[in-house]
CSV table of C-alpha atoms and ligand atoms in Angstrom, one decimal:
chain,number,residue,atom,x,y,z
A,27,UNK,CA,-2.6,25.1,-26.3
A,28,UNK,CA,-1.6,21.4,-25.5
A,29,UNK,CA,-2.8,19.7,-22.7
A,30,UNK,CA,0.3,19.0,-20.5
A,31,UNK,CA,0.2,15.2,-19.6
A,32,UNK,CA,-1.3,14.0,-16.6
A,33,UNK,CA,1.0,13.5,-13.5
A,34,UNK,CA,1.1,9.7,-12.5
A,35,UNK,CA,0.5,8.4,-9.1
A,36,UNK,CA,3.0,8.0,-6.8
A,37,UNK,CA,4.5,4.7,-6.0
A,38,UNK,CA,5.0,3.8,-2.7
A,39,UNK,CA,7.6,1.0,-2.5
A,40,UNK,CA,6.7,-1.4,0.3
A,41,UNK,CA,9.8,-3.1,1.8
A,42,UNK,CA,8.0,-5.7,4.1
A,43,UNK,CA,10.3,-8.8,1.8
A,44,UNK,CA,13.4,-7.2,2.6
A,45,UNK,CA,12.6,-7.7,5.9
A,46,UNK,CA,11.4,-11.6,5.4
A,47,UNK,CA,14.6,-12.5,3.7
A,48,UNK,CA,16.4,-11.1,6.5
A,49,UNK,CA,14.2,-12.7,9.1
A,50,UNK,CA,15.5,-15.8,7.6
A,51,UNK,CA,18.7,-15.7,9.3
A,52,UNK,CA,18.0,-13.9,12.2
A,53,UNK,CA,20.7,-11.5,11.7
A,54,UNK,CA,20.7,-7.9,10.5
A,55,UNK,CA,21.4,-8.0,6.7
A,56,UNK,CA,19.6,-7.5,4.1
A,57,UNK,CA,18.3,-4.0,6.3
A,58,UNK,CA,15.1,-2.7,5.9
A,59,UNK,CA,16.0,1.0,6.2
A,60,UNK,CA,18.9,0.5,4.0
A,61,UNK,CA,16.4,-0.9,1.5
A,62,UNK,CA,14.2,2.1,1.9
A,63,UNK,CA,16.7,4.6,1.6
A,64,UNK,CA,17.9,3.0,-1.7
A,65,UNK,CA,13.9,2.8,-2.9
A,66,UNK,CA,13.8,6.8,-2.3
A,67,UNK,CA,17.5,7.6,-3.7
A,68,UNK,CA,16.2,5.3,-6.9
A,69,UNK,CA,12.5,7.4,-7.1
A,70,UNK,CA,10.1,5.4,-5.1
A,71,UNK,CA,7.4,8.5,-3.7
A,72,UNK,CA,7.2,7.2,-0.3
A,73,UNK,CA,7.7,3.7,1.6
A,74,UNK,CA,5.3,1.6,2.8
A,75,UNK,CA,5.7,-1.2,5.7
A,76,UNK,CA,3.2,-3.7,7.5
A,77,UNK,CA,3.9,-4.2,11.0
A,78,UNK,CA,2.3,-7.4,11.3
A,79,UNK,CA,0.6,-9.1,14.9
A,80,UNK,CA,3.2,-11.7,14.0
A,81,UNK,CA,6.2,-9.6,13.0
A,82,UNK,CA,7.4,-12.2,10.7
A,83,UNK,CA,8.6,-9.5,8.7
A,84,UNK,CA,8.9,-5.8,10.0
A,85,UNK,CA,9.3,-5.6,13.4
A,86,UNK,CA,8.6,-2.5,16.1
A,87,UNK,CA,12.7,-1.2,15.8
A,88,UNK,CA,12.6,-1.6,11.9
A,89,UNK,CA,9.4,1.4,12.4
A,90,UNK,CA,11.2,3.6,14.4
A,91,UNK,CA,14.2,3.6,12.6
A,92,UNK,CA,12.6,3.7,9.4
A,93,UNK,CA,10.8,6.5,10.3
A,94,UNK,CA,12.9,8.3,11.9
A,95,UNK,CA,15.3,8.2,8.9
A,96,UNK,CA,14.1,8.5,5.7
A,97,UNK,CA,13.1,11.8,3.8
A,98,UNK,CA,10.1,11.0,1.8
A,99,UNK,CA,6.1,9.7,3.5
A,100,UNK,CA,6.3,6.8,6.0
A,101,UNK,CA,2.7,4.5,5.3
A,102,UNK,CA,2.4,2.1,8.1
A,103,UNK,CA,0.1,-0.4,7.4
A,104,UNK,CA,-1.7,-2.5,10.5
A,105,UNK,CA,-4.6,-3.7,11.6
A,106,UNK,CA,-7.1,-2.0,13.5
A,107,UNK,CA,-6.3,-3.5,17.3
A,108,UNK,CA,-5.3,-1.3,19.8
A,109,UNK,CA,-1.8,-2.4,20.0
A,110,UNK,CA,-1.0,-1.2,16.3
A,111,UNK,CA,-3.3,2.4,17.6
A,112,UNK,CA,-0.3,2.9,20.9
A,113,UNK,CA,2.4,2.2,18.0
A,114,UNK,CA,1.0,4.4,15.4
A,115,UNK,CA,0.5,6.8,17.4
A,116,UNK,CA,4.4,7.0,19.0
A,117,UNK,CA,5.6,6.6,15.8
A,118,UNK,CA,3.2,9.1,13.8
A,119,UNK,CA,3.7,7.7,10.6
A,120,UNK,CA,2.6,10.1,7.3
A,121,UNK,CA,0.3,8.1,6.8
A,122,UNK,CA,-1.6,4.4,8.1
A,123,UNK,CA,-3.5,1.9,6.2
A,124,UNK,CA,-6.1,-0.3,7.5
A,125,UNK,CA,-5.7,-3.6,6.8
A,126,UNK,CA,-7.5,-6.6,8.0
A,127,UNK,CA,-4.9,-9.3,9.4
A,128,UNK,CA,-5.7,-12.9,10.0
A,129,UNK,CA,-2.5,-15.1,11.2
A,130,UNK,CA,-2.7,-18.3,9.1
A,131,UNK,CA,-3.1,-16.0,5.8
A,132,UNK,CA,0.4,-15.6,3.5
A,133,UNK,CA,-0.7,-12.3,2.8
A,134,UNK,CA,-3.7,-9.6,2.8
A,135,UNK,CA,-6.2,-12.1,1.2
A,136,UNK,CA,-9.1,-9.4,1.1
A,137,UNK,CA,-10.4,-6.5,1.8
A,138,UNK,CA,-11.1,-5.0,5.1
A,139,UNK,CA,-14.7,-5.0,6.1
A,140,UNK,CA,-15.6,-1.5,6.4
A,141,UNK,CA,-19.2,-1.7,6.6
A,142,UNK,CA,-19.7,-4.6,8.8
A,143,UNK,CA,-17.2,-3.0,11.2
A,144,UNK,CA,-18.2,0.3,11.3
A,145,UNK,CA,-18.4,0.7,15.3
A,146,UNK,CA,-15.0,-0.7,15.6
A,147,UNK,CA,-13.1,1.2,13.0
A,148,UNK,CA,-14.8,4.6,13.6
A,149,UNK,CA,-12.9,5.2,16.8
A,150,UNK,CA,-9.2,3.9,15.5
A,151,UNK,CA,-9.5,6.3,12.8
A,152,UNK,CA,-10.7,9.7,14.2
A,153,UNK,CA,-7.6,8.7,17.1
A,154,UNK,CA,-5.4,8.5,14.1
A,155,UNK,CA,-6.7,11.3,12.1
A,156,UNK,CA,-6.6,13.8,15.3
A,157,UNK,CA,-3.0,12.5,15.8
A,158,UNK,CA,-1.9,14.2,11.9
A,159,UNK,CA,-1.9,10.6,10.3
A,160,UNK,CA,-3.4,10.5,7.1
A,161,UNK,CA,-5.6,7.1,7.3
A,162,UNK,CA,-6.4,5.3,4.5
A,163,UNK,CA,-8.8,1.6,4.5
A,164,UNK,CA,-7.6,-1.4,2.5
A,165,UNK,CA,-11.1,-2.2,0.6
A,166,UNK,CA,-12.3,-4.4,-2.2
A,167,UNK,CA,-13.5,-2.8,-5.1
A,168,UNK,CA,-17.1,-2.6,-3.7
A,169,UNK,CA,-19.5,0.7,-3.1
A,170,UNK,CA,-20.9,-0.9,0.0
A,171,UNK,CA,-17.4,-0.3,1.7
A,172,UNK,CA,-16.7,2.7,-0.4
A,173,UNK,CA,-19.9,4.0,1.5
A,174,UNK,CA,-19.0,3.2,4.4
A,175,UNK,CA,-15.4,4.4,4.3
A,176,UNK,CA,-16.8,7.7,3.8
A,177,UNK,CA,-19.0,7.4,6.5
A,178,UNK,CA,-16.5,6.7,9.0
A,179,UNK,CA,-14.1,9.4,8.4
A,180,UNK,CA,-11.3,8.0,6.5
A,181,UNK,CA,-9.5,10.6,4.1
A,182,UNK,CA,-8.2,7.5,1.9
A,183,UNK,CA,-9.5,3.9,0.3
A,184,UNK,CA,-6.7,1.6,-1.3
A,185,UNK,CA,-8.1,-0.4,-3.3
A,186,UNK,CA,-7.5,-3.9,-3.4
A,187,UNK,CA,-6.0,-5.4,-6.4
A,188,UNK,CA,-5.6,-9.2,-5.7
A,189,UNK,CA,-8.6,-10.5,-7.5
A,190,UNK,CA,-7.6,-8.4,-10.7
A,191,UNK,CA,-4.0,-9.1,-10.5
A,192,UNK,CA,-4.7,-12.6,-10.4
A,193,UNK,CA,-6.9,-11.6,-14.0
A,194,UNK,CA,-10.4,-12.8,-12.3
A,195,UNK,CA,-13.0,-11.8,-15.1
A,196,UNK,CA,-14.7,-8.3,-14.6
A,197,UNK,CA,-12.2,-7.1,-11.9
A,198,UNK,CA,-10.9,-4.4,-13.8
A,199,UNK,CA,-14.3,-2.8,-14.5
A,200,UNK,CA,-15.0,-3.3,-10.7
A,201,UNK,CA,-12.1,-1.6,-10.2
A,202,UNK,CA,-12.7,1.3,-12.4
A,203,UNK,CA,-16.0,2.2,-11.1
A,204,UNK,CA,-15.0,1.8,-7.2
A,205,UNK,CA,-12.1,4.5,-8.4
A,206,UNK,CA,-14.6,6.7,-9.8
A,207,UNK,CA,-17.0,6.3,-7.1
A,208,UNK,CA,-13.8,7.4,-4.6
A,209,UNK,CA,-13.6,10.7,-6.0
A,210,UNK,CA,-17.5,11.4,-5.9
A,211,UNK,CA,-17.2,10.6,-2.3
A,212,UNK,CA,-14.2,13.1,-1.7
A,213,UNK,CA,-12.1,10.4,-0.9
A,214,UNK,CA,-8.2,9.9,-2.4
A,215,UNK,CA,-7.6,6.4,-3.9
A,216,UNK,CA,-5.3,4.7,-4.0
A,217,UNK,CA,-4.8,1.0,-5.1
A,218,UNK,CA,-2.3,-2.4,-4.3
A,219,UNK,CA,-1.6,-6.3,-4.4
A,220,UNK,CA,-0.1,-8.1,-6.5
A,221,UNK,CA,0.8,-5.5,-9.3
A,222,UNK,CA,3.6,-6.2,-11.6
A,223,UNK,CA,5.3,-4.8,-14.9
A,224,UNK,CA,2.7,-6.9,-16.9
A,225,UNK,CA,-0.4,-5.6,-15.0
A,226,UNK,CA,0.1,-2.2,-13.5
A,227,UNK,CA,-0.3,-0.4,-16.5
A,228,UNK,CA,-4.6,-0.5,-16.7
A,229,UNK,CA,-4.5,0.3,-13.0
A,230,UNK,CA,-2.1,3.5,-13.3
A,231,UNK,CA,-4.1,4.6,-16.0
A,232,UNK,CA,-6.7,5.5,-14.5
A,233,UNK,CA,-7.3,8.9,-13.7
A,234,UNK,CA,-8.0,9.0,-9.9
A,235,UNK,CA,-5.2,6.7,-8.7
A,236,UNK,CA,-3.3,8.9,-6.7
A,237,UNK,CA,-1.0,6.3,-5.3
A,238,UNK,CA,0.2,3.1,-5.9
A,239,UNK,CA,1.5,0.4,-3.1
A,240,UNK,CA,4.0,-2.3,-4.8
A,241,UNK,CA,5.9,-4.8,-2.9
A,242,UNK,CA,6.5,-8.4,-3.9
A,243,UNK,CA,7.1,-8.3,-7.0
A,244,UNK,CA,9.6,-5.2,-7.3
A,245,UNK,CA,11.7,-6.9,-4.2
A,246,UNK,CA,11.7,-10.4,-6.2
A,247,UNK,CA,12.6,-8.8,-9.3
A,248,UNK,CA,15.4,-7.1,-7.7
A,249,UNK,CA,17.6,-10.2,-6.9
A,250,UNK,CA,17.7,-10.2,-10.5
A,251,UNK,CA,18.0,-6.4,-11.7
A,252,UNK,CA,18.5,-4.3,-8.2
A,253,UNK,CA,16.4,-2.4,-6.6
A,254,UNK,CA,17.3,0.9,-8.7
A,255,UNK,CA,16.4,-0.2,-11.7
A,256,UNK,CA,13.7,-2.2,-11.0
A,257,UNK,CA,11.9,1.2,-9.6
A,258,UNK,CA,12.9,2.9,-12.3
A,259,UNK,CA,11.3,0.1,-14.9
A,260,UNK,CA,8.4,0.6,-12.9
A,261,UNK,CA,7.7,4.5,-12.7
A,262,UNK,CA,7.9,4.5,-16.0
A,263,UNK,CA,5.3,2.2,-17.0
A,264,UNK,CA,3.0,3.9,-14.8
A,265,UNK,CA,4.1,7.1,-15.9
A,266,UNK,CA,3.4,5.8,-19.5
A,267,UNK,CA,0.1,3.8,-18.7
A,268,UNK,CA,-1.1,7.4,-17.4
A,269,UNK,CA,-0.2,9.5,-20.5
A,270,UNK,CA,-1.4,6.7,-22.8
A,271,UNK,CA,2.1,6.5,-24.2
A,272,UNK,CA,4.3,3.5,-24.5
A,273,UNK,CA,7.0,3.4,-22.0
A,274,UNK,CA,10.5,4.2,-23.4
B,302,LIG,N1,-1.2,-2.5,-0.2
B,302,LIG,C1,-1.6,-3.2,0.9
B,302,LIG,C2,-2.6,-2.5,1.8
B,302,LIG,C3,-1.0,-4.4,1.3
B,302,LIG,O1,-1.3,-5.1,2.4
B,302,LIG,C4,0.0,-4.9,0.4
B,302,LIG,C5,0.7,-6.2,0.8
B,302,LIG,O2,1.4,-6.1,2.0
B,302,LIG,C6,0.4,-4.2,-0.7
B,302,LIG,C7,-0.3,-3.0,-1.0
B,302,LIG,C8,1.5,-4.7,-1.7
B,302,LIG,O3,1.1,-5.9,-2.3
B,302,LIG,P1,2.3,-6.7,-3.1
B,302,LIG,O4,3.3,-7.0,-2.1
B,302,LIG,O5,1.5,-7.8,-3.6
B,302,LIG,O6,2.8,-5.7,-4.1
């Protein structure tokens, strides 16, 4: 009997640069939520946004209209302050991801620090988790915060991918054992930052990935390709990288 092949993550299209380019006029084009809706029509699994403190790119309307509209999982990502809690919670995304969030940085630099901020987080996510939202924490590769994402409740780690993306030596093994590790802690992972075509195949492979968060680079290379086909480039890579095939 043949094995059938192994189901890839899902990719969850975050739209967050749709959002900064329209920023950059201060009117209403290019829209976020038509973005969204064109990621799902084109195969993205669920959309991902990152209400920032700053809102310098999605802002509190762009949430509720986002998720009030579209069809597939809503994964708000936000930091752990009570402001992003009262949203969340109004909002009741699918799902929220933990990030830490400091103002000056262009983007999520690191990894949230789960273990020296267990007091803190442990209240945010139980309040989440009672509310239906599934919460995942935005780690670095590391079983110190593995361990103590486990400890405090959270159903979910996303893994960080910045320091492998950026091909700093002995990330990838780092990043295969934290993904192992996930699953012998009953948690899902899931993993993000700075993947691309050129780099997201090692990453998909691996067996416990459930999910896969892409932004930057799929928005970029849609001003040359569109967003439709830039998705579907994508899927198929990881869909490839998973069944150890090359992608067609
Ligand atoms: N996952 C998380 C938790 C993030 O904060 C980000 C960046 O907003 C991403 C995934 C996506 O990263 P990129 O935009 O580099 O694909």
């Amino acid at each position: 009997m043949s094995v059938p092949p192994a189901s890839p993550p899902r990719l969850g299209v975050n739209i967050d640069h749709v959002a900064t380019i329209r920023n950059a006029r201060g009117g209403a084009h290019p829209d976020p939520l038509a973005a969204a809706e064109l990621a799902i029509a084109s195969g993205a699994d669920g959309i991902t946004i990152h209400l920032r403190e700053d809102r310098r790119h999605i802002r509190d309307a762009d949430v509720r209209r986002i998720r009030a509209a579209i069809a597939r999982p809503l994964n708000l990502e936000m930091a752990a302050t009570a402001e992003m809690e009262r949203i969340a919670l109004e909002t009741l995304p699918h799902a929220c991801c933990i990030v830490p969030e400091k103002r000056t940085e262009v983007t999520t630099e690191g990894g949230l620090d789960v273990a020296g901020q267990q007091a803190a987080l442990r209240p945010i996510v139980a309040s989440l988790a009672a509310a239906g939202i599934r919460v995942s924490l935005f780690i670095d590769p590391d079983p110190r915060q593995l361990r103590a994402s486990a400890d405090i409740g959270a159903a979910v780690v996303e893994l960080h991918t910045g320091a492998y993306a950026e091909g700093k030596e002995g990330e990838f093994a780092r990043l295969r054992e934290a993904a192992r590790m996930t699953t012998a802690l009953g948690l899902e992972c899931h993993a993000g930052h700075g993947l691309t075509y050129d780099n997201v195949g090692p990453v998909a492979a691996l067996a416990e990935v459930m999910e896969l968060n892409i932004g930057h680079f799929l928005i970029g290379q849609a001003i040359f390709d569109g967003l439709p086909a830039v998705i579907a480039r994508m899927r198929a890579l990881i869909a490839a990288a998973r069944q150890g095939t090359s992608p067609s």
